[in-house]
Amino acid sequence: MKKLLLFLFSGFICATAVSQITYYSKSTGFLNILGTWGTNADGSGTSPTNFTTANCTYIIVNNASASLRTNWTVSGANSTVLVGDGTQNITFTVTGPRVAVATFSVMVNSTFVADQNCTISGSTAHVNGTFNNNTDNNPILGTLATGSTFMYSRTQGNGNQSIVNATYYNLTISGTGAKRLLNNANTTVNGTLALNSGPTFILNTNTSFYCILNGTVTGAGTITSSANSNLTIGGSGALGTLAFTTGAQALYRFAINRSGTVTLGSALTVSNAFTQTNGILDINSRSFTLNGNITFPAASTNGSISGSATATISIGGTGTITNSLFVTQSGTANYLKNLTLNRTGQTVALGNTLNMVGTLTPTAGTFAGGGNLVLLATASTNVGRIGVVGGSITGSTTAQMWAKSGLTGWTLLGAPGLNGRTFADWDDNTTITCATCPDGFMYSFTSVYWYSETAGGLFDNPSRYIAITSTGQSMSTGQAFWMYLGTSTTNTADILLDAKGTLHTGNVTFNLTRTSSGGGTDPVDHGYNLISNPFPSLIQWSLLRNGNTNVANAIYV
């Protein structure tokens, strides 16, 4: 029994406590000198005998601009150097060619400056405040706390720096040269990515890794990307503007899952996959090209694309297209200048109203308008149109026509290039009069006529001008009309005419006639046919004329 009790007692006395010794820096002196440190808060008291003892904490305080005279290594096990105490504003600067090796914790309100030519690659940095790296080497990055800022600011030499793959809060790119993300892991910025003009921020070039932005982007700098770069936008609120470097405006994958707006500040091409789960992508006045898989938001409440009267979307390459294209429905955000679809076997379905002020070109694939496509007329010389249709367009389209202000009177108008339209489509935009028209038949005046070349006589023969009898009369493809148009008796304001129906596509054959009977012996007195452009698009007269040699090389209006 005695032996057993002795054994238990000896086991208890083997347990020892490990104490942590804390040293504070004085208001003067270089930090690598032992006498600069003491155990009291003002730096007085007992100084350390070396920097190799374990379990020591060195707190840099009392000196707002602390520095080193020579190299400094704090190598004791479990020992650490705190830059600041979380209250004082302390700046600790390591200048070249000095070497600093320690586990550093940069506290709130304090800054670690690694100046040019110094070496910090053997150190570990935990950052709650600011770490300004102005060297060509990096510490091992530990915890980068919420609210912290890590800066890559080198200017010496070519200014180039490698950016450690880590999860940053605020990341600032300044100085000069190329600041390049390493290709070892993902890089995340949860706070502000500040891009200053001067340096170039270069994304990963390995398709396995991503740059993830969950905060905001500020500054006048640009992002250099490549066809192997991935960019993911998360978080909430307005991101800011993504401006890509000229000549390097490409991404492999681009994903947006953000309850806010992402704005393009330059053209961008995505080669592999564009995924928009939530949020608004404002392409601004830029060109946005998608050549891989596309996933649009599942509903307009999830997200949309904002355009403008100068914005362009091009869809080419291969891959699937999932969900409908929703555009933002405010102001001119649902405008696009040009939209090109060149993807065989795929469909772009419009989920809400899109106003085209330039050209929609379905080279390959199907553009399903769903009644949401508007060929917008914003002036007499600025009208949305359809380009060469190599694929197909389905659903109803609204085609607008702009009649410029001036004197009230007769003008030539053509059918809008839509199937199955009648004058009722225009009757809600302007006054149309005829014997049975809803607007009346005052003074037995008919305001719309069409022209019959086969009626004979000279071109001004009244029998060749055939009055419409109702607004239900159809406007045949390619048919033109002589119409009295105006908003008042003498002068007229601008008039916007519109009609909605399926687009007429494919070849159109006009059966032109030449009727010589009824008067006039000169050949130029006959053969006038009043026709209009059968498509809501531009035509090239030279091609039309060269393909029809029996048509005079002249247009009369």
Coordinates of C-alpha atoms in Angstrom, one line a residue:
M1 CA 0.0 0.0 0.0
K2 CA 2.8 2.5 0.8
K3 CA 4.5 1.8 -2.4
L4 CA 1.3 2.5 -4.3
L5 CA 0.7 5.8 -2.6
L6 CA 4.3 6.9 -3.2
F7 CA 3.9 6.1 -6.9
L8 CA 0.7 8.2 -7.2
F9 CA 2.3 11.2 -5.5
S10 CA 5.4 11.1 -7.7
G11 CA 3.0 11.2 -10.7
F12 CA 1.4 14.4 -9.5
I13 CA 4.6 16.4 -9.1
C14 CA 5.7 15.7 -12.7
A15 CA 3.1 18.2 -14.1
T16 CA 4.5 21.7 -14.7
A17 CA 3.0 24.9 -16.0
V18 CA 4.3 26.8 -19.0
S19 CA 4.4 30.6 -18.5
Q20 CA 4.3 33.1 -21.3
I21 CA 6.6 36.1 -20.9
T22 CA 5.5 39.4 -22.5
Y23 CA 7.9 42.1 -23.5
Y24 CA 7.1 45.6 -24.6
S25 CA 9.2 47.9 -26.8
K26 CA 10.4 51.3 -25.5
S27 CA 9.6 54.6 -27.2
T28 CA 13.1 54.6 -28.8
G29 CA 15.6 52.1 -30.0
F30 CA 15.8 49.5 -32.7
L31 CA 13.7 46.4 -32.2
N32 CA 16.6 43.9 -32.9
I33 CA 18.4 45.3 -29.8
L34 CA 17.6 43.4 -26.6
G35 CA 17.7 46.5 -24.5
T36 CA 14.8 48.0 -26.5
W37 CA 12.5 45.6 -24.7
G38 CA 11.2 45.3 -21.1
T39 CA 8.5 43.5 -19.2
N40 CA 6.6 46.7 -18.3
A41 CA 4.1 48.3 -20.6
D42 CA 6.3 51.3 -21.2
G43 CA 9.2 49.1 -22.2
S44 CA 11.0 49.4 -18.8
G45 CA 11.7 46.4 -16.6
T46 CA 13.6 43.3 -17.3
S47 CA 14.9 42.9 -20.9
P48 CA 15.1 39.5 -22.7
T49 CA 18.5 37.9 -22.8
N50 CA 18.0 36.6 -26.4
F51 CA 15.3 36.1 -29.0
T52 CA 15.5 32.4 -29.0
T53 CA 13.7 31.6 -25.8
A54 CA 10.4 29.8 -26.1
N55 CA 7.0 31.2 -25.2
C56 CA 7.7 34.9 -25.5
T57 CA 5.4 37.6 -26.8
Y58 CA 7.0 40.8 -28.1
I59 CA 4.6 43.7 -28.4
I60 CA 5.7 46.7 -30.5
V61 CA 4.2 49.8 -28.8
N62 CA 5.2 53.2 -27.6
N63 CA 7.0 54.0 -30.8
A64 CA 4.8 55.0 -33.8
S65 CA 7.6 54.4 -36.3
A66 CA 9.5 51.3 -35.2
S67 CA 12.3 49.8 -37.3
L68 CA 15.4 47.6 -37.3
R69 CA 19.1 48.4 -37.4
T70 CA 20.2 44.9 -38.6
N71 CA 18.6 41.5 -39.3
W72 CA 16.1 40.3 -36.7
T73 CA 15.1 36.7 -36.0
V74 CA 12.7 35.7 -33.2
S75 CA 13.0 31.9 -33.3
G76 CA 11.8 30.7 -29.9
A77 CA 9.1 28.1 -30.0
N78 CA 5.7 29.5 -29.5
S79 CA 7.1 33.0 -29.6
T80 CA 5.4 35.8 -31.5
V81 CA 5.7 39.5 -32.4
L82 CA 2.7 41.7 -32.1
V83 CA 2.8 44.9 -34.2
G84 CA 0.7 47.2 -32.0
D85 CA -1.7 46.3 -29.2
G86 CA -4.9 46.9 -31.0
T87 CA -5.2 50.5 -29.7
Q88 CA -2.0 52.4 -30.5
N89 CA -1.2 53.4 -34.2
I90 CA 2.1 51.6 -34.8
T91 CA 4.0 51.3 -38.1
F92 CA 6.8 48.8 -38.1
T93 CA 9.1 49.1 -41.2
V94 CA 11.6 46.6 -42.3
T95 CA 14.0 48.2 -44.8
G96 CA 16.4 46.5 -47.2
P97 CA 18.6 44.7 -47.2
R98 CA 17.5 43.6 -43.7
V99 CA 16.0 40.2 -42.9
A100 CA 13.1 39.7 -40.5
V101 CA 12.1 36.2 -39.4
A102 CA 9.3 35.7 -36.9
T103 CA 5.7 35.0 -36.5
F104 CA 4.1 38.4 -36.7
S105 CA 0.6 39.4 -35.8
V106 CA -0.3 42.8 -37.1
M107 CA -2.9 44.2 -34.8
V108 CA -5.8 46.6 -35.6
N109 CA -4.7 50.2 -36.2
S110 CA -1.2 49.1 -37.0
T111 CA 0.8 48.5 -40.1
F112 CA 3.7 46.2 -41.1
V113 CA 5.7 47.7 -44.0
A114 CA 8.1 45.4 -45.8
D115 CA 10.1 47.9 -47.7
Q116 CA 12.2 47.4 -50.9
N117 CA 15.0 44.8 -50.8
C118 CA 14.2 43.4 -47.4
T119 CA 13.5 39.7 -46.9
I120 CA 10.4 38.4 -45.0
S121 CA 10.0 35.1 -46.7
G122 CA 10.9 33.2 -43.6
S123 CA 8.2 34.9 -41.5
T124 CA 4.5 34.1 -40.9
A125 CA 2.1 36.9 -40.9
H126 CA -1.3 37.1 -39.2
V127 CA -3.0 40.3 -40.1
N128 CA -5.7 42.2 -38.3
G129 CA -4.5 45.6 -39.4
T130 CA -2.5 46.4 -42.6
F131 CA 0.4 44.6 -44.2
N132 CA 2.2 46.5 -46.9
N133 CA 4.5 44.3 -48.9
N134 CA 6.8 46.4 -51.1
T135 CA 9.3 43.5 -51.8
D136 CA 9.7 40.7 -54.3
N137 CA 9.2 38.0 -51.6
N138 CA 6.3 37.0 -49.4
P139 CA 5.7 35.8 -45.9
I140 CA 3.7 32.7 -45.1
L141 CA 0.2 34.0 -44.7
G142 CA -1.7 33.0 -41.6
T143 CA -5.1 34.4 -40.6
L144 CA -6.2 37.5 -42.5
A145 CA -8.9 38.8 -40.3
T146 CA -12.1 40.6 -41.2
G147 CA -11.2 44.3 -41.7
S148 CA -7.6 43.6 -42.5
T149 CA -5.8 44.9 -45.5
F150 CA -2.9 43.2 -47.4
M151 CA -1.1 45.4 -50.0
Y152 CA 1.2 44.4 -52.9
S153 CA 2.9 47.7 -53.6
R154 CA 6.4 47.1 -55.0
T155 CA 7.9 49.7 -57.3
Q156 CA 11.6 48.9 -57.3
G157 CA 13.0 47.2 -60.5
N158 CA 10.2 46.0 -62.7
G159 CA 7.7 46.1 -59.8
N160 CA 6.6 42.5 -60.4
Q161 CA 5.2 40.5 -57.4
S162 CA 3.6 37.1 -56.9
I163 CA 0.3 37.2 -55.0
V164 CA -0.1 34.4 -52.6
N165 CA -3.3 32.4 -53.0
A166 CA -5.2 33.0 -49.8
T167 CA -8.4 34.3 -48.4
Y168 CA -8.0 38.1 -48.0
Y169 CA -10.3 40.6 -46.6
N170 CA -9.1 43.8 -48.3
L171 CA -6.5 43.3 -51.1
T172 CA -4.8 46.4 -52.5
I173 CA -2.8 46.3 -55.8
S174 CA -0.5 49.4 -56.2
G175 CA 3.0 50.3 -57.2
T176 CA 4.1 49.2 -60.7
G177 CA 4.7 46.1 -62.7
A178 CA 2.8 42.8 -62.9
K179 CA 1.0 41.6 -59.7
R180 CA 0.4 37.9 -60.6
L181 CA -1.8 35.4 -58.7
L182 CA 0.1 32.2 -58.1
N183 CA -1.4 29.0 -59.5
N184 CA -1.5 26.9 -56.3
A185 CA -5.1 27.4 -55.0
N186 CA -8.1 29.6 -55.1
T187 CA -7.8 33.3 -54.1
T188 CA -10.7 35.0 -52.3
V189 CA -11.3 38.7 -51.5
N190 CA -14.1 39.1 -49.0
G191 CA -13.7 42.9 -48.7
T192 CA -12.4 45.5 -51.2
L193 CA -10.2 44.7 -54.1
A194 CA -8.5 48.1 -54.7
L195 CA -6.9 48.3 -58.2
N196 CA -4.7 51.3 -58.5
S197 CA -3.6 52.6 -61.9
G198 CA 0.0 51.6 -62.7
P199 CA 0.3 47.9 -61.9
T200 CA -1.4 45.1 -63.6
F201 CA -3.5 42.6 -61.6
I202 CA -3.1 39.2 -63.4
L203 CA -5.5 36.3 -62.7
N204 CA -4.7 32.6 -62.4
T205 CA -3.8 30.9 -65.6
N206 CA -4.7 27.5 -64.4
T207 CA -8.3 26.4 -65.1
S208 CA -8.4 24.5 -61.8
F209 CA -8.3 27.6 -59.6
Y210 CA -10.6 30.6 -59.2
C211 CA -10.3 34.2 -58.2
I212 CA -13.4 34.8 -56.0
L213 CA -14.7 38.4 -55.3
N214 CA -17.2 38.7 -52.5
G215 CA -16.9 42.3 -51.7
T216 CA -16.3 45.4 -53.9
V217 CA -13.9 46.5 -56.6
T218 CA -12.5 50.0 -56.6
G219 CA -9.8 52.0 -58.4
A220 CA -8.8 52.9 -61.9
G221 CA -6.6 49.8 -62.4
T222 CA -7.4 46.9 -64.7
I223 CA -7.6 43.1 -64.5
T224 CA -5.5 41.0 -66.9
S225 CA -7.1 37.7 -67.6
S226 CA -6.7 34.9 -70.2
A227 CA -8.7 32.1 -71.7
N228 CA -7.5 30.0 -68.8
S229 CA -8.6 32.3 -66.0
N230 CA -11.7 31.8 -63.8
L231 CA -13.6 34.6 -62.0
T232 CA -16.4 34.1 -59.5
I233 CA -18.5 36.9 -58.1
G234 CA -20.4 36.3 -54.8
G235 CA -21.5 38.5 -51.9
S236 CA -24.1 41.2 -52.0
G237 CA -24.5 44.8 -53.1
A238 CA -22.9 46.6 -56.0
L239 CA -19.5 45.1 -56.8
G240 CA -18.2 48.0 -58.8
T241 CA -16.7 48.0 -62.3
L242 CA -14.6 45.1 -63.8
A243 CA -12.3 46.7 -66.2
F244 CA -10.1 44.2 -68.1
T245 CA -6.8 45.1 -69.7
T246 CA -6.9 45.7 -73.5
G247 CA -5.8 42.6 -75.3
A248 CA -6.5 40.4 -72.2
Q249 CA -10.2 40.5 -72.0
A250 CA -11.0 36.8 -71.7
L251 CA -12.1 34.4 -69.1
Y252 CA -12.4 30.6 -69.1
R253 CA -15.2 30.5 -66.6
F254 CA -17.3 33.5 -65.3
A255 CA -19.8 32.9 -62.5
I256 CA -22.1 35.4 -60.8
N257 CA -24.0 34.5 -57.7
R258 CA -24.6 37.9 -56.0
S259 CA -27.5 39.9 -54.7
G260 CA -26.4 43.0 -56.4
T261 CA -24.9 44.5 -59.6
V262 CA -21.7 43.6 -61.5
T263 CA -20.7 46.2 -64.0
L264 CA -18.4 45.6 -67.0
G265 CA -15.9 48.3 -67.7
S266 CA -14.5 46.7 -70.9
A267 CA -15.3 44.0 -73.5
L268 CA -15.2 40.5 -72.2
T269 CA -15.1 37.0 -73.8
V270 CA -16.0 33.8 -71.9
S271 CA -14.8 30.7 -73.6
N272 CA -15.9 27.7 -71.4
A273 CA -18.9 28.6 -69.1
F274 CA -20.9 31.6 -68.0
T275 CA -23.1 30.9 -65.0
Q276 CA -25.4 33.7 -63.7
T277 CA -27.3 32.3 -60.7
N278 CA -28.3 35.5 -59.0
G279 CA -27.6 39.2 -59.5
I280 CA -27.5 41.8 -62.3
L281 CA -24.7 41.9 -64.9
D282 CA -24.5 45.4 -66.4
I283 CA -22.6 45.1 -69.6
N284 CA -22.8 48.8 -69.9
S285 CA -21.8 50.0 -73.4
R286 CA -19.5 47.0 -73.8
S287 CA -19.3 43.8 -75.9
F288 CA -20.0 40.6 -74.1
T289 CA -19.1 37.4 -76.0
L290 CA -20.1 33.9 -74.8
N291 CA -18.5 30.8 -76.5
G292 CA -19.2 28.1 -74.0
N293 CA -22.0 26.7 -71.8
I294 CA -24.4 29.4 -70.7
T295 CA -26.7 29.3 -67.6
F296 CA -28.9 32.3 -67.3
P297 CA -30.9 33.0 -64.0
A298 CA -33.9 30.8 -63.5
A299 CA -36.2 33.8 -63.2
S300 CA -36.1 37.6 -63.6
T301 CA -36.4 37.8 -59.8
N302 CA -33.0 36.0 -59.5
G303 CA -31.1 38.2 -61.9
S304 CA -30.9 39.8 -65.3
I305 CA -28.5 41.4 -67.8
S306 CA -28.6 45.2 -68.2
G307 CA -27.7 46.6 -71.6
S308 CA -27.7 49.9 -73.3
A309 CA -28.2 51.5 -76.7
T310 CA -24.5 50.7 -77.4
A311 CA -24.1 47.3 -75.7
T312 CA -23.5 44.1 -77.7
I313 CA -24.0 40.4 -76.9
S314 CA -22.5 37.7 -79.1
I315 CA -23.2 34.0 -78.6
G316 CA -21.0 31.6 -80.5
G317 CA -19.0 28.5 -80.1
T318 CA -20.6 25.4 -78.6
G319 CA -22.3 24.2 -75.4
T320 CA -25.8 24.3 -73.9
I321 CA -27.9 27.3 -73.1
T322 CA -30.0 26.9 -69.9
N323 CA -32.9 29.1 -68.9
S324 CA -34.2 32.2 -70.6
L325 CA -32.4 35.5 -71.2
F326 CA -33.8 38.1 -68.9
V327 CA -32.9 41.7 -69.3
T328 CA -33.3 44.5 -66.7
Q329 CA -36.6 46.4 -67.3
S330 CA -35.7 49.9 -66.2
G331 CA -34.9 52.9 -68.4
T332 CA -32.7 51.9 -71.3
A333 CA -31.3 48.8 -69.5
N334 CA -33.4 46.6 -71.8
Y335 CA -31.8 48.0 -74.9
L336 CA -29.1 46.3 -77.0
K337 CA -27.4 47.6 -80.0
N338 CA -26.5 44.2 -81.5
L339 CA -27.2 40.6 -80.6
T340 CA -25.7 37.7 -82.6
L341 CA -26.6 34.1 -82.1
N342 CA -24.3 31.7 -83.9
R343 CA -24.7 28.3 -82.1
T344 CA -26.1 25.4 -84.0
G345 CA -28.8 23.4 -82.3
Q346 CA -29.2 25.8 -79.4
T347 CA -32.0 28.3 -78.5
V348 CA -31.9 31.7 -76.9
A349 CA -35.3 32.3 -75.4
L350 CA -36.3 35.8 -74.3
G351 CA -37.8 35.9 -70.9
N352 CA -39.0 39.6 -71.0
T353 CA -38.9 42.7 -73.2
L354 CA -35.8 43.3 -75.2
N355 CA -35.5 46.5 -77.3
M356 CA -33.1 46.2 -80.2
V357 CA -31.8 49.5 -81.5
G358 CA -29.3 47.8 -83.8
T359 CA -29.2 44.4 -85.4
L360 CA -30.3 41.0 -84.3
T361 CA -28.5 38.3 -86.3
P362 CA -29.5 34.7 -85.8
T363 CA -26.6 33.1 -87.9
A364 CA -27.2 29.7 -86.4
G365 CA -29.6 28.4 -83.8
T366 CA -33.0 29.6 -82.8
F367 CA -33.9 32.9 -81.3
A368 CA -37.2 32.5 -79.5
G369 CA -38.6 36.0 -79.0
G370 CA -41.8 34.8 -77.2
G371 CA -43.5 38.1 -78.1
N372 CA -40.8 40.0 -76.1
L373 CA -38.7 41.3 -79.0
V374 CA -39.1 44.9 -80.1
L375 CA -37.3 46.4 -83.1
L376 CA -37.2 49.9 -81.6
A377 CA -37.3 53.1 -83.6
T378 CA -35.7 56.0 -81.6
A379 CA -35.4 58.3 -84.6
S380 CA -36.0 58.3 -88.4
T381 CA -32.4 57.0 -88.9
N382 CA -32.2 54.7 -85.9
V383 CA -34.4 51.6 -86.2
G384 CA -33.8 48.1 -84.9
R385 CA -33.6 45.5 -87.5
I386 CA -32.9 41.8 -88.3
G387 CA -29.7 40.7 -89.9
V388 CA -29.1 37.7 -92.2
V389 CA -31.1 34.8 -90.9
G390 CA -29.1 31.6 -91.1
G391 CA -30.9 30.1 -88.1
S392 CA -34.5 30.9 -87.2
I393 CA -36.6 33.4 -85.2
T394 CA -39.8 32.3 -83.6
G395 CA -42.5 34.1 -81.7
S396 CA -44.1 37.5 -82.3
T397 CA -42.0 40.6 -82.8
T398 CA -43.0 44.2 -82.5
A399 CA -41.6 46.3 -85.4
Q400 CA -41.6 50.1 -85.0
M401 CA -41.3 52.8 -87.7
W402 CA -40.5 56.4 -87.1
A403 CA -42.2 59.1 -89.2
K404 CA -40.3 62.3 -88.8
S405 CA -42.0 65.6 -88.0
G406 CA -42.5 68.2 -90.7
L407 CA -45.4 69.2 -92.9
T408 CA -48.6 67.2 -92.9
G409 CA -49.2 65.5 -96.2
W410 CA -48.7 62.4 -98.4
T411 CA -45.8 60.1 -97.8
L412 CA -44.8 56.6 -98.9
L413 CA -44.9 53.8 -96.3
G414 CA -44.3 50.1 -96.5
A415 CA -45.6 47.0 -94.7
P416 CA -43.6 46.3 -91.6
G417 CA -42.0 43.0 -92.6
L418 CA -44.4 41.0 -90.4
N419 CA -46.8 38.3 -91.4
G420 CA -50.6 38.8 -91.3
R421 CA -50.7 42.5 -90.4
T422 CA -53.5 44.9 -91.1
F423 CA -54.0 48.7 -91.0
A424 CA -55.5 48.2 -87.5
D425 CA -51.9 47.9 -86.3
W426 CA -51.2 51.5 -87.3
D427 CA -54.7 52.9 -86.5
D428 CA -53.8 53.1 -82.8
N429 CA -50.8 55.3 -83.7
T430 CA -52.2 57.7 -86.2
T431 CA -55.5 58.7 -87.9
I432 CA -56.6 56.5 -90.8
T433 CA -59.8 57.4 -92.6
C434 CA -61.9 55.4 -95.1
A435 CA -65.5 54.5 -95.8
T436 CA -65.6 52.1 -92.9
C437 CA -62.6 53.2 -90.7
P438 CA -63.2 53.7 -87.0
D439 CA -61.7 57.2 -87.3
G440 CA -64.4 58.2 -89.8
F441 CA -64.7 59.3 -93.4
M442 CA -64.9 63.1 -93.1
Y443 CA -65.3 64.8 -96.5
S444 CA -65.2 61.3 -98.1
F445 CA -61.5 61.4 -97.6
T446 CA -59.5 58.2 -97.7
S447 CA -56.0 58.6 -96.2
V448 CA -54.3 55.4 -97.6
Y449 CA -54.0 54.1 -101.1
W450 CA -52.1 51.4 -102.8
Y451 CA -50.8 51.4 -106.4
S452 CA -51.9 49.1 -109.2
E453 CA -49.5 49.1 -112.2
T454 CA -51.8 46.8 -114.1
A455 CA -54.6 49.4 -114.2
G456 CA -52.9 50.9 -117.2
G457 CA -52.4 54.5 -118.2
L458 CA -49.7 56.8 -117.1
F459 CA -48.2 56.5 -113.6
D460 CA -50.4 59.4 -112.4
N461 CA -53.6 57.8 -113.7
P462 CA -56.1 58.1 -110.7
S463 CA -57.4 54.6 -111.5
R464 CA -54.0 53.2 -110.5
Y465 CA -54.4 54.5 -106.9
I466 CA -56.7 52.1 -105.1
A467 CA -58.2 53.3 -101.8
I468 CA -58.3 51.0 -98.8
T469 CA -61.9 50.1 -97.6
S470 CA -61.2 49.3 -94.0
T471 CA -58.5 49.1 -91.3
G472 CA -58.9 45.3 -91.4
Q473 CA -57.4 45.3 -94.9
S474 CA -54.1 43.3 -94.9
M475 CA -50.7 44.7 -95.6
S476 CA -49.1 42.1 -97.8
T477 CA -45.4 41.4 -97.6
G478 CA -43.4 44.0 -99.6
Q479 CA -46.5 46.1 -100.3
A480 CA -46.2 49.9 -100.2
F481 CA -48.8 52.6 -99.7
W482 CA -49.4 56.2 -100.4
M483 CA -50.6 57.6 -97.0
Y484 CA -51.7 61.0 -95.7
L485 CA -49.9 61.4 -92.5
G486 CA -49.9 64.1 -89.8
T487 CA -50.9 65.1 -86.3
S488 CA -52.5 68.4 -87.3
T489 CA -53.8 70.2 -90.4
T490 CA -50.5 71.8 -91.4
N491 CA -47.6 70.6 -89.3
T492 CA -47.0 67.2 -87.8
A493 CA -45.0 66.0 -84.8
D494 CA -43.0 62.8 -84.9
I495 CA -45.2 59.7 -85.3
L496 CA -44.2 56.3 -84.1
L497 CA -45.9 53.4 -85.9
D498 CA -45.8 49.9 -84.6
A499 CA -47.1 46.4 -85.5
K500 CA -46.7 43.0 -83.8
G501 CA -46.5 39.6 -85.6
T502 CA -44.2 36.9 -86.7
L503 CA -41.3 38.0 -88.8
H504 CA -41.2 37.4 -92.5
T505 CA -38.0 35.5 -93.4
G506 CA -36.7 33.8 -96.5
N507 CA -36.7 34.8 -100.1
V508 CA -39.4 37.0 -101.5
T509 CA -40.4 37.1 -105.2
F510 CA -42.0 40.3 -106.5
N511 CA -44.1 39.7 -109.7
L512 CA -43.3 43.0 -111.3
T513 CA -45.5 44.1 -114.3
R514 CA -45.3 46.5 -117.2
T515 CA -48.6 47.6 -118.6
S516 CA -48.3 49.7 -121.7
S517 CA -52.0 50.2 -122.5
G518 CA -54.0 53.3 -121.5
G519 CA -51.9 56.1 -122.9
G520 CA -48.3 57.2 -123.3
T521 CA -45.9 55.9 -126.0
D522 CA -42.6 56.6 -124.2
P523 CA -41.3 53.5 -122.5
V524 CA -40.5 55.6 -119.4
D525 CA -44.3 56.2 -119.0
H526 CA -45.0 52.6 -117.9
G527 CA -43.7 49.8 -115.7
Y528 CA -43.7 51.6 -112.3
N529 CA -44.3 49.2 -109.4
L530 CA -44.7 50.5 -105.9
I531 CA -43.0 48.0 -103.5
S532 CA -41.4 48.2 -100.1
N533 CA -38.6 46.4 -98.2
P534 CA -40.3 43.0 -97.3
F535 CA -38.0 42.6 -94.2
P536 CA -37.4 44.6 -91.1
S537 CA -33.8 44.9 -92.0
L538 CA -31.4 46.7 -94.4
I539 CA -31.2 45.7 -98.0
Q540 CA -28.4 46.3 -100.4
W541 CA -29.7 47.8 -103.6
S542 CA -26.7 46.8 -105.8
L543 CA -27.3 43.1 -104.9
L544 CA -31.0 43.4 -105.7
R545 CA -30.4 45.2 -108.9
N546 CA -27.6 42.9 -110.1
G547 CA -29.9 39.9 -109.6
N548 CA -32.7 41.4 -111.7
T549 CA -31.3 42.8 -114.9
N550 CA -34.8 43.6 -116.3
V551 CA -35.3 46.2 -113.5
A552 CA -34.1 49.8 -114.2
N553 CA -31.2 50.9 -112.1
A554 CA -33.2 53.6 -110.3
I555 CA -35.5 54.1 -107.3
Y556 CA -38.3 56.6 -107.4
V557 CA -39.8 58.0 -104.2

